[in-house]
Amino acid sequence: MEISQFFTEYAIQKMQDNGVTLELLGTRLAQGVPLEEAFSFKTRGRRSIYKKELYDQAKANGITRQLLYHRVNIQGMTPEEAATTPVGKRGKKVV
């Protein structure tokens, strides 16, 4: 079975342009999203907030992406501080 049996060329093109897979389309429809909207909304995808070098530096220091995000957005550190400040034991702050 081909997708073209079920959707118009316009719908298929919109889905491709917006990164909507058949699985995502099915999920959206199951959630009650109207068909036109289900294939028209762009996917968010995973976006990197910082440059790869910052993530690499953080990883080298034993800092996960989640911890990097938390340090910057919750604790108010600069991205550079967040990537280079050593990880404390059991939540204790290392100074």
Coordinates of N, CA and C in Angstrom, one line a residue:
M1 N 0.8 -1.2 0.0 CA 0.0 0.0 0.0 C 0.9 1.2 0.0
E2 N 0.5 2.2 -0.8 CA 1.3 3.4 -0.9 C 0.5 4.5 -0.3
I3 N 1.2 5.5 0.2 CA 0.6 6.7 0.9 C -0.3 7.4 -0.1
S4 N 0.1 7.4 -1.4 CA -0.6 8.1 -2.4 C -2.1 7.6 -2.6
Q5 N -2.3 6.4 -2.1 CA -3.7 5.9 -2.2 C -4.6 6.6 -1.2
F6 N -4.1 7.2 -0.2 CA -4.9 7.7 0.9 C -4.9 9.3 0.9
F7 N -3.8 9.9 0.4 CA -3.7 11.3 0.5 C -3.4 12.0 -0.9
T8 N -3.8 13.2 -1.0 CA -3.6 13.9 -2.3 C -2.1 14.3 -2.3
E9 N -1.6 14.7 -3.5 CA -0.2 15.1 -3.7 C 0.1 16.3 -2.8
Y10 N -0.9 17.2 -2.7 CA -0.8 18.4 -1.8 C -0.5 18.0 -0.4
A11 N -1.3 17.0 0.1 CA -1.2 16.6 1.5 C 0.2 15.9 1.8
I12 N 0.6 15.1 0.8 CA 1.9 14.4 0.9 C 3.0 15.4 0.9
Q13 N 2.9 16.4 0.0 CA 4.0 17.4 0.0 C 4.0 18.2 1.3
K14 N 2.9 18.6 1.8 CA 2.8 19.4 3.1 C 3.5 18.5 4.2
M15 N 3.1 17.2 4.2 CA 3.7 16.4 5.3 C 5.2 16.3 5.2
Q16 N 5.7 16.2 4.0 CA 7.2 16.1 3.7 C 7.8 17.4 4.1
D17 N 7.2 18.6 3.7 CA 7.8 19.9 4.0 C 7.8 20.2 5.5
N18 N 6.9 19.6 6.2 CA 6.8 19.9 7.6 C 7.4 18.8 8.5
G19 N 7.9 17.8 7.9 CA 8.5 16.7 8.7 C 7.6 15.8 9.4
V20 N 6.3 15.7 8.9 CA 5.3 14.9 9.5 C 5.4 13.5 9.0
T21 N 5.6 12.5 9.9 CA 5.6 11.1 9.4 C 4.2 10.5 9.6
L22 N 4.0 9.4 9.0 CA 2.7 8.7 9.1 C 2.4 8.4 10.6
E23 N 3.4 8.0 11.3 CA 3.2 7.7 12.7 C 2.7 9.0 13.5
L24 N 3.4 10.1 13.2 CA 3.0 11.4 13.9 C 1.6 11.8 13.4
L25 N 1.3 11.6 12.1 CA 0.0 12.0 11.6 C -1.1 11.2 12.4
G26 N -0.8 9.8 12.5 CA -1.8 9.0 13.2 C -2.0 9.4 14.7
T27 N -0.9 9.8 15.3 CA -0.9 10.3 16.7 C -1.8 11.5 16.8
R28 N -1.5 12.5 15.9 CA -2.3 13.7 15.9 C -3.7 13.5 15.7
L29 N -4.1 12.6 14.7 CA -5.5 12.3 14.4 C -6.1 11.6 15.6
A30 N -5.4 10.7 16.3 CA -6.0 10.0 17.5 C -6.2 11.0 18.6
Q31 N -5.5 12.1 18.6 CA -5.7 13.1 19.7 C -6.8 14.1 19.3
G32 N -7.4 13.9 18.1 CA -8.5 14.7 17.7 C -8.2 16.0 16.9
V33 N -6.9 16.0 16.4 CA -6.5 17.2 15.6 C -7.1 17.0 14.2
P34 N -7.8 18.0 13.7 CA -8.4 17.9 12.3 C -7.3 17.6 11.3
L35 N -7.7 16.8 10.3 CA -6.8 16.3 9.3 C -5.9 17.4 8.7
E36 N -6.5 18.5 8.2 CA -5.7 19.6 7.6 C -4.6 20.1 8.5
E37 N -4.9 20.3 9.8 CA -4.0 20.7 10.8 C -2.9 19.6 11.1
A38 N -3.4 18.4 11.1 CA -2.5 17.3 11.5 C -1.3 17.2 10.5
F39 N -1.5 17.4 9.3 CA -0.4 17.3 8.3 C 0.3 18.6 8.0
S40 N -0.3 19.7 8.5 CA 0.2 21.1 8.2 C 1.2 21.6 9.2
F41 N 1.0 21.3 10.5 CA 1.9 21.8 11.6 C 3.2 21.2 11.4
K42 N 4.3 22.1 11.5 CA 5.6 21.6 11.5 C 6.0 20.9 12.8
T43 N 6.9 19.9 12.6 CA 7.4 19.2 13.8 C 8.4 20.1 14.5
R44 N 8.5 20.0 15.8 CA 9.5 20.8 16.5 C 10.9 20.3 16.3
G45 N 11.0 18.9 16.4 CA 12.3 18.4 16.3 C 13.2 18.7 17.5
R46 N 14.3 18.1 17.5 CA 15.3 18.4 18.6 C 16.2 19.5 18.1
R47 N 16.2 20.6 18.9 CA 17.0 21.7 18.5 C 18.1 21.9 19.6
S48 N 19.3 22.2 19.1 CA 20.4 22.5 20.0 C 20.3 23.9 20.4
I49 N 20.4 24.2 21.7 CA 20.4 25.6 22.1 C 21.7 26.2 22.0
Y50 N 22.8 25.4 22.3 CA 24.1 25.9 22.4 C 25.0 25.3 21.3
K51 N 26.1 25.8 21.1 CA 27.0 25.3 20.1 C 27.6 23.9 20.5
K52 N 27.9 23.1 19.6 CA 28.4 21.7 19.8 C 29.6 21.8 20.8
E53 N 30.4 22.8 20.6 CA 31.6 22.8 21.4 C 31.3 22.9 22.9
L54 N 30.2 23.7 23.2 CA 29.8 23.8 24.6 C 29.3 22.5 25.2
Y55 N 28.5 21.8 24.4 CA 28.1 20.4 24.8 C 29.3 19.5 25.0
D56 N 30.2 19.6 24.1 CA 31.4 18.7 24.2 C 32.2 19.0 25.4
Q57 N 32.4 20.3 25.7 CA 33.1 20.7 26.9 C 32.4 20.2 28.2
A58 N 31.1 20.4 28.2 CA 30.3 19.9 29.3 C 30.4 18.4 29.5
K59 N 30.3 17.7 28.4 CA 30.4 16.2 28.5 C 31.8 15.8 29.0
A60 N 32.9 16.5 28.6 CA 34.2 16.2 29.1 C 34.3 16.4 30.6
N61 N 33.5 17.3 31.1 CA 33.5 17.6 32.5 C 32.5 16.8 33.3
G62 N 31.9 15.8 32.6 CA 30.9 14.9 33.3 C 29.5 15.6 33.5
I63 N 29.2 16.6 32.7 CA 27.9 17.3 32.8 C 27.0 16.9 31.7
T64 N 25.8 16.5 32.1 CA 24.8 16.1 31.1 C 24.1 17.3 30.5
R65 N 23.4 17.1 29.4 CA 22.7 18.2 28.7 C 21.6 18.7 29.7
Q66 N 21.0 17.8 30.4 CA 19.9 18.1 31.4 C 20.5 19.0 32.5
L67 N 21.7 18.7 33.0 CA 22.3 19.5 34.1 C 22.7 20.8 33.5
L68 N 23.3 20.8 32.3 CA 23.6 22.1 31.7 C 22.4 23.0 31.5
Y69 N 21.3 22.5 31.1 CA 20.1 23.3 30.9 C 19.6 23.8 32.3
H70 N 19.6 22.9 33.3 CA 19.2 23.3 34.6 C 20.1 24.4 35.2
R71 N 21.4 24.3 35.1 CA 22.3 25.3 35.6 C 22.0 26.6 35.0
V72 N 21.8 26.7 33.7 CA 21.6 27.9 33.0 C 20.2 28.5 33.2
N73 N 19.2 27.7 33.1 CA 17.8 28.2 33.1 C 17.2 28.3 34.5
I74 N 17.7 27.4 35.4 CA 17.1 27.4 36.8 C 18.1 28.1 37.8
Q75 N 19.3 27.8 37.7 CA 20.3 28.4 38.6 C 20.9 29.7 38.2
G76 N 20.7 30.1 36.9 CA 21.2 31.4 36.4 C 22.6 31.5 36.1
M77 N 23.3 30.3 35.9 CA 24.7 30.4 35.5 C 24.8 30.8 34.0
T78 N 26.0 31.3 33.6 CA 26.2 31.5 32.2 C 26.4 30.1 31.6
P79 N 26.2 30.0 30.3 CA 26.5 28.7 29.6 C 27.9 28.2 29.9
E80 N 28.9 29.1 29.8 CA 30.3 28.7 30.0 C 30.5 28.2 31.5
E81 N 30.0 28.9 32.4 CA 30.1 28.5 33.8 C 29.4 27.1 34.0
A82 N 28.3 26.9 33.4 CA 27.5 25.7 33.6 C 28.3 24.5 33.0
A83 N 29.0 24.8 31.9 CA 29.8 23.7 31.2 C 31.1 23.4 31.9
T84 N 31.6 24.3 32.7 CA 32.9 24.1 33.3 C 33.0 23.9 34.8
T85 N 31.9 24.3 35.5 CA 31.9 24.1 37.0 C 31.7 22.6 37.3
P86 N 32.7 22.1 38.1 CA 32.6 20.7 38.4 C 31.3 20.2 39.1
V87 N 31.0 19.0 38.9 CA 29.8 18.4 39.5 C 30.1 18.1 40.9
G88 N 29.2 18.6 41.8 CA 29.4 18.3 43.3 C 28.8 16.9 43.6
K89 N 29.2 16.4 44.8 CA 28.7 15.1 45.2 C 27.4 15.3 46.0
R90 N 26.4 14.5 45.7 CA 25.1 14.5 46.4 C 24.5 15.9 46.5
G91 N 24.6 16.7 45.4 CA 24.0 18.0 45.4 C 24.7 19.1 46.1
K92 N 25.9 18.8 46.6 CA 26.6 19.9 47.3 C 27.3 20.7 46.3
K93 N 27.3 22.0 46.5 CA 27.9 22.9 45.5 C 29.4 23.0 45.7
V94 N 30.1 22.8 44.6 CA 31.6 22.9 44.6 C 32.0 24.3 44.3
V95 N 32.8 24.9 45.2 CA 33.2 26.3 45.0 C 34.7 26.4 44.8

